[in-house]
XYZ file of C-alpha atoms in Angstrom:
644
model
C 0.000 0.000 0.000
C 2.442 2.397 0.990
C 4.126 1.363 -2.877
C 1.738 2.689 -4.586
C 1.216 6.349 -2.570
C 4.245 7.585 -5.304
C 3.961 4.813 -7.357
C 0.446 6.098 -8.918
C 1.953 9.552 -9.310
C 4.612 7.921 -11.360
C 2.406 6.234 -13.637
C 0.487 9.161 -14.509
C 3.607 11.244 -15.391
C 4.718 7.866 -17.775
C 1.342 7.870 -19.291
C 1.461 11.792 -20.195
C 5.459 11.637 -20.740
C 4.810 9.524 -23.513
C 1.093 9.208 -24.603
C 0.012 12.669 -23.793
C -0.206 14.976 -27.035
C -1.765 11.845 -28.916
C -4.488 11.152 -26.236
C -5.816 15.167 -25.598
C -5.660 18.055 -22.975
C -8.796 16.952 -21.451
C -7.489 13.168 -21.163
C -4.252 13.990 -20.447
C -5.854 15.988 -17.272
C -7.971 13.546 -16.417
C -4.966 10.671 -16.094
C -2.936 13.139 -13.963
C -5.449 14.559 -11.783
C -6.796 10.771 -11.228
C -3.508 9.664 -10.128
C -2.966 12.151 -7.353
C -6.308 11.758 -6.285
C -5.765 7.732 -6.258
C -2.719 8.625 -4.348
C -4.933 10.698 -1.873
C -7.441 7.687 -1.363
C -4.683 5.097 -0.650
C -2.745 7.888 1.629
C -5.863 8.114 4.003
C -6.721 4.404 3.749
C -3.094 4.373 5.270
C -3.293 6.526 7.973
C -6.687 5.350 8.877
C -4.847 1.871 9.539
C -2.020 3.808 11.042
C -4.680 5.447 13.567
C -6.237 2.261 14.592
C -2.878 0.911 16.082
C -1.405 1.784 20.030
C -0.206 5.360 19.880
C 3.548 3.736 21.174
C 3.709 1.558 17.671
C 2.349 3.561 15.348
C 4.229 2.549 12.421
C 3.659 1.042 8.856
C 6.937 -0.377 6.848
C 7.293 -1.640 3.245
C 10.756 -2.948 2.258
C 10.379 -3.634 -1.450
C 13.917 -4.740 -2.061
C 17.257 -4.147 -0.827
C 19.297 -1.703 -2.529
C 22.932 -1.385 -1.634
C 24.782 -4.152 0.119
C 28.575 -3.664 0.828
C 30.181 -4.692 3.728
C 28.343 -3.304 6.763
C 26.463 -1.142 4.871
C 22.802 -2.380 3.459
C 20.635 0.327 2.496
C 16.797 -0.853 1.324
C 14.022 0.471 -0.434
C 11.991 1.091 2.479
C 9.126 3.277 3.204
C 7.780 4.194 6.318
C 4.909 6.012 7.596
C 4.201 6.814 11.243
C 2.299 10.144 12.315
C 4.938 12.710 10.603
C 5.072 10.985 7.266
C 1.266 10.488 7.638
C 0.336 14.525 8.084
C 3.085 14.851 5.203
C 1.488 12.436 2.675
C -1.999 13.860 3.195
C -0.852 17.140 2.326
C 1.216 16.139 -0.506
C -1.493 14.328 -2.081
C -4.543 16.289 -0.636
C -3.103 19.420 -1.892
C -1.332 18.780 -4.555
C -4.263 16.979 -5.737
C -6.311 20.295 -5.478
C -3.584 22.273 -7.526
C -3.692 19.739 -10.478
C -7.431 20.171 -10.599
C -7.446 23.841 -11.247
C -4.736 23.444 -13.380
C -6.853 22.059 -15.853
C -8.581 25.222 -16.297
C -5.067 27.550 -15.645
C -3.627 26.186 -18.753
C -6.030 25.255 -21.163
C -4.689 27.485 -23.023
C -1.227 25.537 -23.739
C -0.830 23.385 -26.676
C -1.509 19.668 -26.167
C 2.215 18.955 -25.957
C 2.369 21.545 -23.682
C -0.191 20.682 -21.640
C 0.993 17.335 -21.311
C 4.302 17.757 -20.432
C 3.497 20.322 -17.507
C 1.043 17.597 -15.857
C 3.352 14.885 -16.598
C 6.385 17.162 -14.918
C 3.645 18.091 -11.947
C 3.015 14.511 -11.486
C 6.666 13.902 -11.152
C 6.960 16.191 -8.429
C 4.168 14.930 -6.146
C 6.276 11.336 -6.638
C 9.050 12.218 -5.798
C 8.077 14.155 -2.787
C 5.883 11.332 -1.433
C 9.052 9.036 -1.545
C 11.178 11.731 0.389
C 8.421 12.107 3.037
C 8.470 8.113 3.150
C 12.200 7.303 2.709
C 12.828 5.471 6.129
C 16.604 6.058 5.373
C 18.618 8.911 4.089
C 19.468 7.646 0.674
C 15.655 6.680 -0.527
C 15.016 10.578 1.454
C 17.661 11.758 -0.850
C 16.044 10.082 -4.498
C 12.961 12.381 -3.387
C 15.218 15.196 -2.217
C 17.015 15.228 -5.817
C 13.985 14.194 -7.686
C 12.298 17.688 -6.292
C 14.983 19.387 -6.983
C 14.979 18.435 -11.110
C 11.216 18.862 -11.128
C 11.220 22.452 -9.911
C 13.954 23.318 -12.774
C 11.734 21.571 -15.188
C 8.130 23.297 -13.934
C 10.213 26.724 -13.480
C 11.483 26.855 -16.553
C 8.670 25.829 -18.116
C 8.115 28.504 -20.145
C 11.774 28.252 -21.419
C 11.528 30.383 -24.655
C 11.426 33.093 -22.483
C 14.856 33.482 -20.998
C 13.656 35.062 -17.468
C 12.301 31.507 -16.970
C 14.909 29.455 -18.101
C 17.573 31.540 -15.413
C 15.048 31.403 -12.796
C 14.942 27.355 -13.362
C 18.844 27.424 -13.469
C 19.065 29.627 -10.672
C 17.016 27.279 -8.681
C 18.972 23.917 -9.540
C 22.391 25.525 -8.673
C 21.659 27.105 -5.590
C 19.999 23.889 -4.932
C 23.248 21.891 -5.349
C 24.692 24.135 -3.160
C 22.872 23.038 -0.294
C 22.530 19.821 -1.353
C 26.136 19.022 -1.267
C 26.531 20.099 2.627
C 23.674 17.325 2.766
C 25.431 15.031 1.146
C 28.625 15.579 3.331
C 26.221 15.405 6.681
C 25.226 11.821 5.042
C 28.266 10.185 5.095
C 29.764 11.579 8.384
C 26.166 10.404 10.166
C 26.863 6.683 8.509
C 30.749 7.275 9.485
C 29.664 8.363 12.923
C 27.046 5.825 13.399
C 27.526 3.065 11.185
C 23.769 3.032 9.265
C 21.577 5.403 7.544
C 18.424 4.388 8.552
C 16.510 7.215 10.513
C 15.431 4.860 13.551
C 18.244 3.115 14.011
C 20.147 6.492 14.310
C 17.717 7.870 16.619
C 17.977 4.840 18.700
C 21.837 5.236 18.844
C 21.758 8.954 19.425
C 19.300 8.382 22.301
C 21.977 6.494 24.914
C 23.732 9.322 23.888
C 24.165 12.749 26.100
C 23.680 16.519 24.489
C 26.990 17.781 23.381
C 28.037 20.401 25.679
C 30.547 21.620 22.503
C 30.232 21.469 19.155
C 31.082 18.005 18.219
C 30.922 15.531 15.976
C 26.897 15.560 16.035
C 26.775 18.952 15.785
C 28.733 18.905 12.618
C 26.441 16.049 11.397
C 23.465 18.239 11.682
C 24.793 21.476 10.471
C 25.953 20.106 7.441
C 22.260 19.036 7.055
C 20.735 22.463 7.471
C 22.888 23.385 4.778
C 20.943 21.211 2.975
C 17.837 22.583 4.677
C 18.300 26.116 4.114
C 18.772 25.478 0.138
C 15.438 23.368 -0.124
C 13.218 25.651 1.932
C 15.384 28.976 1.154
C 16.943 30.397 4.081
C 19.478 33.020 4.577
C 21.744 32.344 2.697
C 20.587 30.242 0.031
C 17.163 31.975 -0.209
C 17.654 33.632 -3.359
C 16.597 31.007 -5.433
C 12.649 31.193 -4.473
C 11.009 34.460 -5.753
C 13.494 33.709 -9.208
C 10.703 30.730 -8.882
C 7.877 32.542 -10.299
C 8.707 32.603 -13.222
C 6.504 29.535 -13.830
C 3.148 29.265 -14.277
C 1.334 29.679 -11.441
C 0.049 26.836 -9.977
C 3.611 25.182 -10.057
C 4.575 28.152 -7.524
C 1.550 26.860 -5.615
C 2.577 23.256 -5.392
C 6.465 24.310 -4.557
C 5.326 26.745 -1.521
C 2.575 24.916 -0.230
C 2.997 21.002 -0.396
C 6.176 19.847 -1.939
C 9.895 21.514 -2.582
C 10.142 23.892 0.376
C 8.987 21.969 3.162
C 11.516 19.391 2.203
C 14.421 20.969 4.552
C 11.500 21.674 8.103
C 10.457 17.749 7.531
C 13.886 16.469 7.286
C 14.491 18.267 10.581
C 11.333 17.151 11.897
C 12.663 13.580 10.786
C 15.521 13.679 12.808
C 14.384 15.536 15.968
C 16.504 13.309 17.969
C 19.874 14.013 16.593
C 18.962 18.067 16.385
C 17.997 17.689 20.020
C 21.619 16.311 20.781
C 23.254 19.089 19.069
C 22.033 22.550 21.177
C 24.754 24.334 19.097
C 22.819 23.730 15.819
C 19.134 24.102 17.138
C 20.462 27.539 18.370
C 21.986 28.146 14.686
C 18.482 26.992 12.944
C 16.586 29.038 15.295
C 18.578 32.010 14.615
C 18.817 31.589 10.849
C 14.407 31.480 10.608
C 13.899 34.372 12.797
C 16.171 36.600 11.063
C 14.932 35.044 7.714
C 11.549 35.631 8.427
C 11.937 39.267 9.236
C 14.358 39.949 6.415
C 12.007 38.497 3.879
C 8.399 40.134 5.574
C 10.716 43.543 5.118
C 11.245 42.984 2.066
C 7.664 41.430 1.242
C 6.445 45.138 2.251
C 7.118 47.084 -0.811
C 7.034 44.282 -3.631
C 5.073 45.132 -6.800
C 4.823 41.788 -7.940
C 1.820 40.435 -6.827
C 3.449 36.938 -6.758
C 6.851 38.153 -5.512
C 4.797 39.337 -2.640
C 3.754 35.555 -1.682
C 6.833 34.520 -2.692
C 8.714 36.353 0.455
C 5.884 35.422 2.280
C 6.691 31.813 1.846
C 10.427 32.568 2.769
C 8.928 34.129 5.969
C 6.588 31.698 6.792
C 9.398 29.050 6.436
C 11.843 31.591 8.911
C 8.435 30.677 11.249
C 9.012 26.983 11.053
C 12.279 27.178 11.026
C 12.356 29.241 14.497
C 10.010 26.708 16.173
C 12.484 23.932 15.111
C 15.129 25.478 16.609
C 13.644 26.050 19.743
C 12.760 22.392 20.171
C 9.075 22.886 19.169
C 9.340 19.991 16.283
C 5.189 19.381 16.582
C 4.862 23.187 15.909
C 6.635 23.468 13.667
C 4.990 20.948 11.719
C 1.701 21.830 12.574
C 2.412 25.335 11.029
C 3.570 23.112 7.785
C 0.614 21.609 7.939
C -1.629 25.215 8.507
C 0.418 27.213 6.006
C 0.070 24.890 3.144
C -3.726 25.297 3.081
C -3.640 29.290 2.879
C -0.370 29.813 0.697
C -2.018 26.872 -2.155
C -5.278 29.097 -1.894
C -3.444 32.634 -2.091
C -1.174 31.694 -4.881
C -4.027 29.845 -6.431
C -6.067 33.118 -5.942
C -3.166 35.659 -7.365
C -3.570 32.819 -10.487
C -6.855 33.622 -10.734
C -6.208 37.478 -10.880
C -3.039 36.978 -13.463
C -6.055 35.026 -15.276
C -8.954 37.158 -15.680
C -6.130 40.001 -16.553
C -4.694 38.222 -19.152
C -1.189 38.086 -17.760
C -1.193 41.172 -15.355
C 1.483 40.757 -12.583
C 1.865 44.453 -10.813
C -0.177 45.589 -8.548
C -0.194 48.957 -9.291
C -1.993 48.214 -12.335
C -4.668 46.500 -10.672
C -7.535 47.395 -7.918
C -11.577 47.431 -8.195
C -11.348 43.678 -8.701
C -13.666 43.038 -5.662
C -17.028 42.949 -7.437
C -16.096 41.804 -10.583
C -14.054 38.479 -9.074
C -15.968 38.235 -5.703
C -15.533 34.561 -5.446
C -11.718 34.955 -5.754
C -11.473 37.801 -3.474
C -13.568 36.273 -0.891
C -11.251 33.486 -0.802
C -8.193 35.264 -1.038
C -9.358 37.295 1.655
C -9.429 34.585 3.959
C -5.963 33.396 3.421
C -5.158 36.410 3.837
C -6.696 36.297 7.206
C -5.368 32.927 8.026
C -1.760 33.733 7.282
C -2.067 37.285 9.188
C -3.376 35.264 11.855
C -6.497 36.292 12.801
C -8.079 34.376 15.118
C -10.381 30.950 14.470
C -8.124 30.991 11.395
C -5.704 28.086 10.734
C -2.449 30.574 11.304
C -3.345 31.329 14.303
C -3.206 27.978 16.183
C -0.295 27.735 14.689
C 2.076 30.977 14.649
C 0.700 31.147 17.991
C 2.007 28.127 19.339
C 5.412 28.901 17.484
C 5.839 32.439 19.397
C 4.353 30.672 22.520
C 7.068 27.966 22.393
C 10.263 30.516 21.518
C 8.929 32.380 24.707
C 8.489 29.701 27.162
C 11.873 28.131 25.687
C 13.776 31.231 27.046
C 14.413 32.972 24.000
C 12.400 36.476 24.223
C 14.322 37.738 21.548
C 13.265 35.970 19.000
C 9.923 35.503 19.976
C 9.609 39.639 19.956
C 11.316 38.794 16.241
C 8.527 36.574 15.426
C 5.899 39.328 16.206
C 7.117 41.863 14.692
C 7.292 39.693 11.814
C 3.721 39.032 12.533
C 2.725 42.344 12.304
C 4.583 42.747 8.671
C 2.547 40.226 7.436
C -0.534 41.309 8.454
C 0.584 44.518 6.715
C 1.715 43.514 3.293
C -0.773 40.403 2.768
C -3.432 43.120 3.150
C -1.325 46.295 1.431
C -1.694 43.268 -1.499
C -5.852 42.609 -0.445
C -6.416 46.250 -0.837
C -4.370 47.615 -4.423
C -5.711 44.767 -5.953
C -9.016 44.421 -4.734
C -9.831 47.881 -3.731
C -10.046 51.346 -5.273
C -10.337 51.820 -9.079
C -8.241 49.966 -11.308
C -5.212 51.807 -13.198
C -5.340 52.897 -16.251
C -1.610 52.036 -17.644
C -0.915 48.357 -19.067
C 1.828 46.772 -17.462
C 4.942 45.398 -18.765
C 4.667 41.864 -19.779
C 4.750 39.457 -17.159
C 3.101 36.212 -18.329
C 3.157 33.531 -20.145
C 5.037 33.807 -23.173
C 2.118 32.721 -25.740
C -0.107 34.369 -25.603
C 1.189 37.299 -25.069
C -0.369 39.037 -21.773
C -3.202 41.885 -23.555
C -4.057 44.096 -20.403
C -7.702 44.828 -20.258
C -8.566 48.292 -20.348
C -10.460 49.846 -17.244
C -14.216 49.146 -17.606
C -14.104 46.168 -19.219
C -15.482 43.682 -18.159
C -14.017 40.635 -16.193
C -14.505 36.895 -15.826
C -14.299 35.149 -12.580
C -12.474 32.279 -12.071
C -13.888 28.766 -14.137
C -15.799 26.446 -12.340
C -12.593 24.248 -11.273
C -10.625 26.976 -10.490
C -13.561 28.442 -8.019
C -14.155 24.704 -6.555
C -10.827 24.585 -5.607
C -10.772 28.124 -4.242
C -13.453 27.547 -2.068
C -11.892 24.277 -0.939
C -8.862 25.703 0.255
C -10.853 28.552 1.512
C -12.537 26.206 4.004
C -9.314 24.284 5.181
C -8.205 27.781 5.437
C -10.600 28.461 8.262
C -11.266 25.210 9.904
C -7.637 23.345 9.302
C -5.985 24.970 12.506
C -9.071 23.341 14.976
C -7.204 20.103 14.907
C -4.780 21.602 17.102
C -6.521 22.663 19.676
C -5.514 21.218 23.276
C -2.020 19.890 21.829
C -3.816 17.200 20.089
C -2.159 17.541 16.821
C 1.585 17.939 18.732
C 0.310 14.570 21.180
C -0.503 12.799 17.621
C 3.235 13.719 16.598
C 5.117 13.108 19.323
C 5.725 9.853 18.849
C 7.943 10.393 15.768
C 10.027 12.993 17.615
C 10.613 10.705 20.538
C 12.772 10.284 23.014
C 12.742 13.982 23.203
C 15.214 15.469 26.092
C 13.135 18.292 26.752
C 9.391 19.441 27.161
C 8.361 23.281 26.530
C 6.056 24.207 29.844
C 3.837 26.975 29.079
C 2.472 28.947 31.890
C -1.328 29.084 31.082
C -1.654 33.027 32.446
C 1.302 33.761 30.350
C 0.052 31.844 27.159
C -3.344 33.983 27.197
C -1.189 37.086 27.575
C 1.299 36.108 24.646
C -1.918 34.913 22.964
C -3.732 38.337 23.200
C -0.359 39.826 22.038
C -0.319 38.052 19.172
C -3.648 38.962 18.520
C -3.642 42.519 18.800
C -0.293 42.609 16.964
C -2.348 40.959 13.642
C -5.138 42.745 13.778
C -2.814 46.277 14.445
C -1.066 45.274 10.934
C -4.609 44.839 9.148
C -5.777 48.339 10.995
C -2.231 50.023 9.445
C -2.321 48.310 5.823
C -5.900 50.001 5.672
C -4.823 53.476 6.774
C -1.580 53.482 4.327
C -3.291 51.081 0.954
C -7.205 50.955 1.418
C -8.117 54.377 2.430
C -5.379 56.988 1.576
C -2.921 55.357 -0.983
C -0.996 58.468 -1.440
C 0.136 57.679 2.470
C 2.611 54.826 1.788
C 3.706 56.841 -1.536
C 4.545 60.092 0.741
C 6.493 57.338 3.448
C 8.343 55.659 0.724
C 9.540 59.140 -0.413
C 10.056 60.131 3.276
C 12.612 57.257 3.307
C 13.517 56.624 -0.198
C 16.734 55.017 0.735
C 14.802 52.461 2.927
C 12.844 51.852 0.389
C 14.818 51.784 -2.527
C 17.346 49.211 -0.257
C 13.910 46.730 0.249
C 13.063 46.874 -3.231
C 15.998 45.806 -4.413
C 15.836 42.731 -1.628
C 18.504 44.245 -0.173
C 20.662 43.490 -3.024
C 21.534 40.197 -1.878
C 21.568 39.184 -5.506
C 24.013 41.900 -6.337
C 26.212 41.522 -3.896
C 26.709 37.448 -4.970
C 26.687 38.082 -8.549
C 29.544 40.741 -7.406
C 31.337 38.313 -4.704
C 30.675 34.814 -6.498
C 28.842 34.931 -10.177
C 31.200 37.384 -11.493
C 34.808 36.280 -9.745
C 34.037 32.609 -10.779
C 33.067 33.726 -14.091
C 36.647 35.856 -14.586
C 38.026 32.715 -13.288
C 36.903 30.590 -15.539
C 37.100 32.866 -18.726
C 40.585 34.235 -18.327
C 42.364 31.789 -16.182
C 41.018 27.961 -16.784
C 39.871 29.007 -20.614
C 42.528 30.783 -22.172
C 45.405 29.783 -19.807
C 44.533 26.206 -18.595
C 42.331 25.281 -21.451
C 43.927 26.725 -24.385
C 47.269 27.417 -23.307
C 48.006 24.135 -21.301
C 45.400 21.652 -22.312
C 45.063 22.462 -25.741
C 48.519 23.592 -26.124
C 49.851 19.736 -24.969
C 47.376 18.442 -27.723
C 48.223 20.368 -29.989
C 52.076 20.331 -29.252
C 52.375 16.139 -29.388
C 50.548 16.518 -32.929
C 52.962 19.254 -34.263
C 55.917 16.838 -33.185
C 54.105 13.718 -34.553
C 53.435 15.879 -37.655
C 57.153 17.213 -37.717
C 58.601 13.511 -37.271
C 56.503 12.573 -39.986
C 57.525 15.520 -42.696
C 61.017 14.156 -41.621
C 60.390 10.242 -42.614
C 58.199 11.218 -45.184
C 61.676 12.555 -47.257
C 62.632 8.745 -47.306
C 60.157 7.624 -49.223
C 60.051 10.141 -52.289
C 58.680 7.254 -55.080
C 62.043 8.017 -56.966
C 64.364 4.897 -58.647
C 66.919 7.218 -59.278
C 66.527 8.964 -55.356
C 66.538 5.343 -54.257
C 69.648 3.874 -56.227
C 71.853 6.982 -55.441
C 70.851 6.539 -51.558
C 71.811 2.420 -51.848
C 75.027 3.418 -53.867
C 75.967 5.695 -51.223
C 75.050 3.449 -48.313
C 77.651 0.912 -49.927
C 80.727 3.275 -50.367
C 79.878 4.489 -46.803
C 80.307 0.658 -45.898
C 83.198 -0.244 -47.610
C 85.115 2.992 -46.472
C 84.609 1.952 -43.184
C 85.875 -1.201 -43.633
C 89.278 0.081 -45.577
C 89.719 3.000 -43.013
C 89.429 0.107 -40.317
């Protein structure tokens, strides 16, 4: 059973890989939205067994065969769910499931080639993700951790005529390998240090083990894994990689932030809770590295034109969110805010698609507004996300940034739990700075520069006219989302979502205590500190714009530094792109390559070709040539002889 979770995934993206422009759009939709939902269906059949066993053996296993088998090492194909894989499958399948759906409608307007080889690439994605959420050993973790990594170049890129897209997908799969090789290196020094690979036999060797008191040997082990980490879900420093990511369509951004690429590096953590937990030096590194991630990216997420560059730092900050609870020890948080945030990001990202849609292509947000009425079933789904992730509360991010900014407090780290709310309250401001240009006011009257797809190209449609909603499976799915939106967070409430988890986290060596007058305080904080960020995104975007225009100018420099991100991208292109690229133009090209490579190939054919020109004069073809050279060779001869 647990086989065929990626397995059916798989098959759908063989059928449309190599059937799919012969059989149709609408059949080619129909094979890859069937697969994830089959997926889906055999997921909760799965955890429904998983639930029915004791909470202290709740644990599935499939070995289909064994792998590797050197020496001590034997590595299987083995896939394992217990109650962390089991929240991660559901979401996998349940959203991604969700996102293939309204793609059918999102890019009907592809060619059938097209549209076959972005559902066979989407279903490729959702496989390989489902095998890294139910690798039971690093190196099946790692065939999903690679196999996400090639699918987001593929989906980015998509659109690969148009060169912003085919950097962007480039971008992503180097800074990717980046990462990826400090995971790599963390690998083989846990199966050096330990002797196996497999996640529970580590844990169970780690456990006899005491906390390093100085950075040691498992402290190294799980540092080089963040590495890893910070590529997948884009941290500081390897962040840069995620709002290139846009540059595919739509829903593909939806299915990378919500359920698949970037929650790779917060479940792998979550996977090996035990081993963080005996390495205080790293959790204190991880926790540092998401708070100051998420504020840097909700600062930046402030002023962002882009209406999916705004959820794009969003993401990035969200992730900083998980990211801080795991480093404070709060693993089931930090999941459960995995869990929360995938429901609201797939429905705003789904909802900006529906925007980009009915505006043929139309990206900035100053050149939309007074969508309300004429898309009211995407902005009243937006609008809730954008509630949810503000964290309003009854919403799903509330439960769960709350407990996040609950646990850094109680954990004895104030500072970045007053981090975490100030991000808070930038969130609440630019998710609803976004709610307000482009669902408020009038809508501008200047086109855009082209942002979309490239065919057809984007034609902006002029003020007045007239605009379409979002299709019928577009809208389902909004409204879908919409609902998880609201109700998904409910399953926490009274720890019962962290007392489901803790079992795959266990032993843990220490408990968060929360002080229930405290809690309600913090709570109320939190609260207050959302709702303070709505009340100033209305006063600066939704009732006088020309506010936030007179601050910007007020502190152009500011701004001008957050627009540009910072210029994080300059400052590598400066510092790594551009010295690497001197390097290998004027040094290993036209020194090493064509001076010392080429020159030694070159150089043993000259002196072949000069031997030869010299051997070649012995065989001229002439009788006469050839009887002077034989008469000479015999009065050379008998000289010698009479001399002698």
């Amino acid at each position: 059973m647990l086989l065929l979770i990626p397995l059916l995934p798989l098959v759908g993206f063989l059928i449309n890989a190599s059937f799919g422009r012969r059989i149709g759009k609408t059949a080619s939709g129909a094979v890859a939205c069937a697969a994830m939902v089959a997926s889906f269906a055999v997921s909760a059949l799965a955890v429904w067994q998983l639930l029915a066993l004791p909470e202290e053996s709740r644990a599935l296993v499939s070995h289909a065969f064994t792998w590797i088998s050197s020496g001590a090492l034997s590595v299987g194909v083995t896939l394992r769910l217990d109650p962390l894989s089991a929240v991660m499958i559901l979401v996998v399948s349940g959203i991604g499931s969700l996102i293939h759906v309204y793609s059918t409608a999102y890019m009907r307007e592809e060619t059938d080639s097209e549209y076959a080889r972005y559902f066979s690439y989407l279903n490729l994605f959702a496989a390989f993700m489902l095998v890294l959420v139910l690798g039971a050993n690093f190196l099946v973790m790692f065939v999903g951790w690679e196999g996400v990594g090639l699918c987001s170049y593929l989906l980015i890129g998509f659109w690969y005529q148009k060169k912003s897209a085919s950097d962007a997908g480039k971008k992503a799969f180097i800074v990717n390998r980046i990462g990826d090789f400090g995971f790599i290196l963390g690998v083989l020094l846990a199966f050096v240090r330990f002797g196996s690979v497999d996640f529970q036999e580590i844990a169970r060797s780690v456990a006899t083990l005491s906390p390093e008191t100085t950075f040691g040997t498992i402290s190294l082990i799980t540092l080089l894994l963040f590495v890893g980490a910070t590529g997948k879900s884009a941290q500081i420093p390897l962040f840069v990689w995620l709002p290139d990511a846009m540059e595919g369509p739509t829903p593909v951004s939806a299915l990378i932030h919500a359920a698949t690429m970037v929650t790779a590096g917060v479940y792998m953590i979550g996977r090996n809770a035990v081993l963080f937990s005996h390495a205080p030096q790293t959790l204190a590194i991880v926790a540092v590295i998401g708070a100051a991630t998420a504020l840097m990216a909700g600062t930046i997420g402030l002023v962002q034109n882009d209406i999916k560059r705004v959820l794009a730092y969003s993401t990035v900050s969200q992730l900083g969110y998980m990211f801080l609870a795991m480093g404070v020890g709060a693993y089931g948080a930090g999941i459960f805010h995995l869990y929360t945030h995938a429901f609201f990001k797939a429905l705003l990202f789904l909802g900006s698609g529906a925007v980009i849609h009915a505006l043929h292509g139309e990206q900035d947000l100053r050149h939309m507004g007074g969508l309300r009425k004429e898309l009211p079933i995407t902005y009243w789904t937006f609008v809730i996300g954008a509630m949810a992730i503000a964290g309003v509360p009854g919403l799903a991010g509330f439960f769960s940034k709350d407990e996040i900014l609950s646990s850094a407090y109680f954990s004895g780290h104030q500072i970045l739990w007053a981090v975490g709310l100030l991000t808070a309250l930038l969130t609440a401001i630019y998710m609803f700075r976004l709610v307000f240009l482009a669902f408020h006011g009038e809508r501008a009257e200047h086109p855009a520069p082209e942002h979309g797809a490239p065919h057809p190209a984007p034609q902006h449609p002029a003020p007045g006219t007239h605009l379409h909603d979002a299709p019928p499976a577009m809208a389902l799915v909004l409204i879908v989302l919409a609902i998880g939106s609201a109700l998904a967070g409910w399953v926490g409430w009274g720890g019962r979502f962290e007392h489901f988890l803790k079992p795959s986290f266990s032993p843990q060596t220490a408990e968060i205590v929360a002080e229930g007058g405290a809690e309600m305080a913090l709570m109320v904080t939190a609260t207050v500190t959302a709702l303070a960020g709505i009340a100033i995104a209305f006063v600066y975007f939704g009732r006088a714009r020309g506010a936030a225009d007179a601050l910007a100018a007020r502190f152009a420099g500011l701004h001008r530094v957050l627009l540009n991100k910072y210029y994080v991208d300059e400052v590598y292109d400066a510092t790594v792109v551009q010295p690497i690229h001197i390097v290998s133009k004027e040094a290993l090209w036209k020194i090493v390559d064509v001076r010392v490579l080429d020159g030694a190939v070159n150089g043993v054919g000259e002196t072949v070709g000069g031997l030869s020109e010299l051997l070649r004069r012995l065989q001229t073809g002439s009788v006469r040539a050839y009887a002077a050279s034989l008469f000479f060779g015999v009065v050379m001869i008998l000289g010698y002889y009479l001399w002698r």
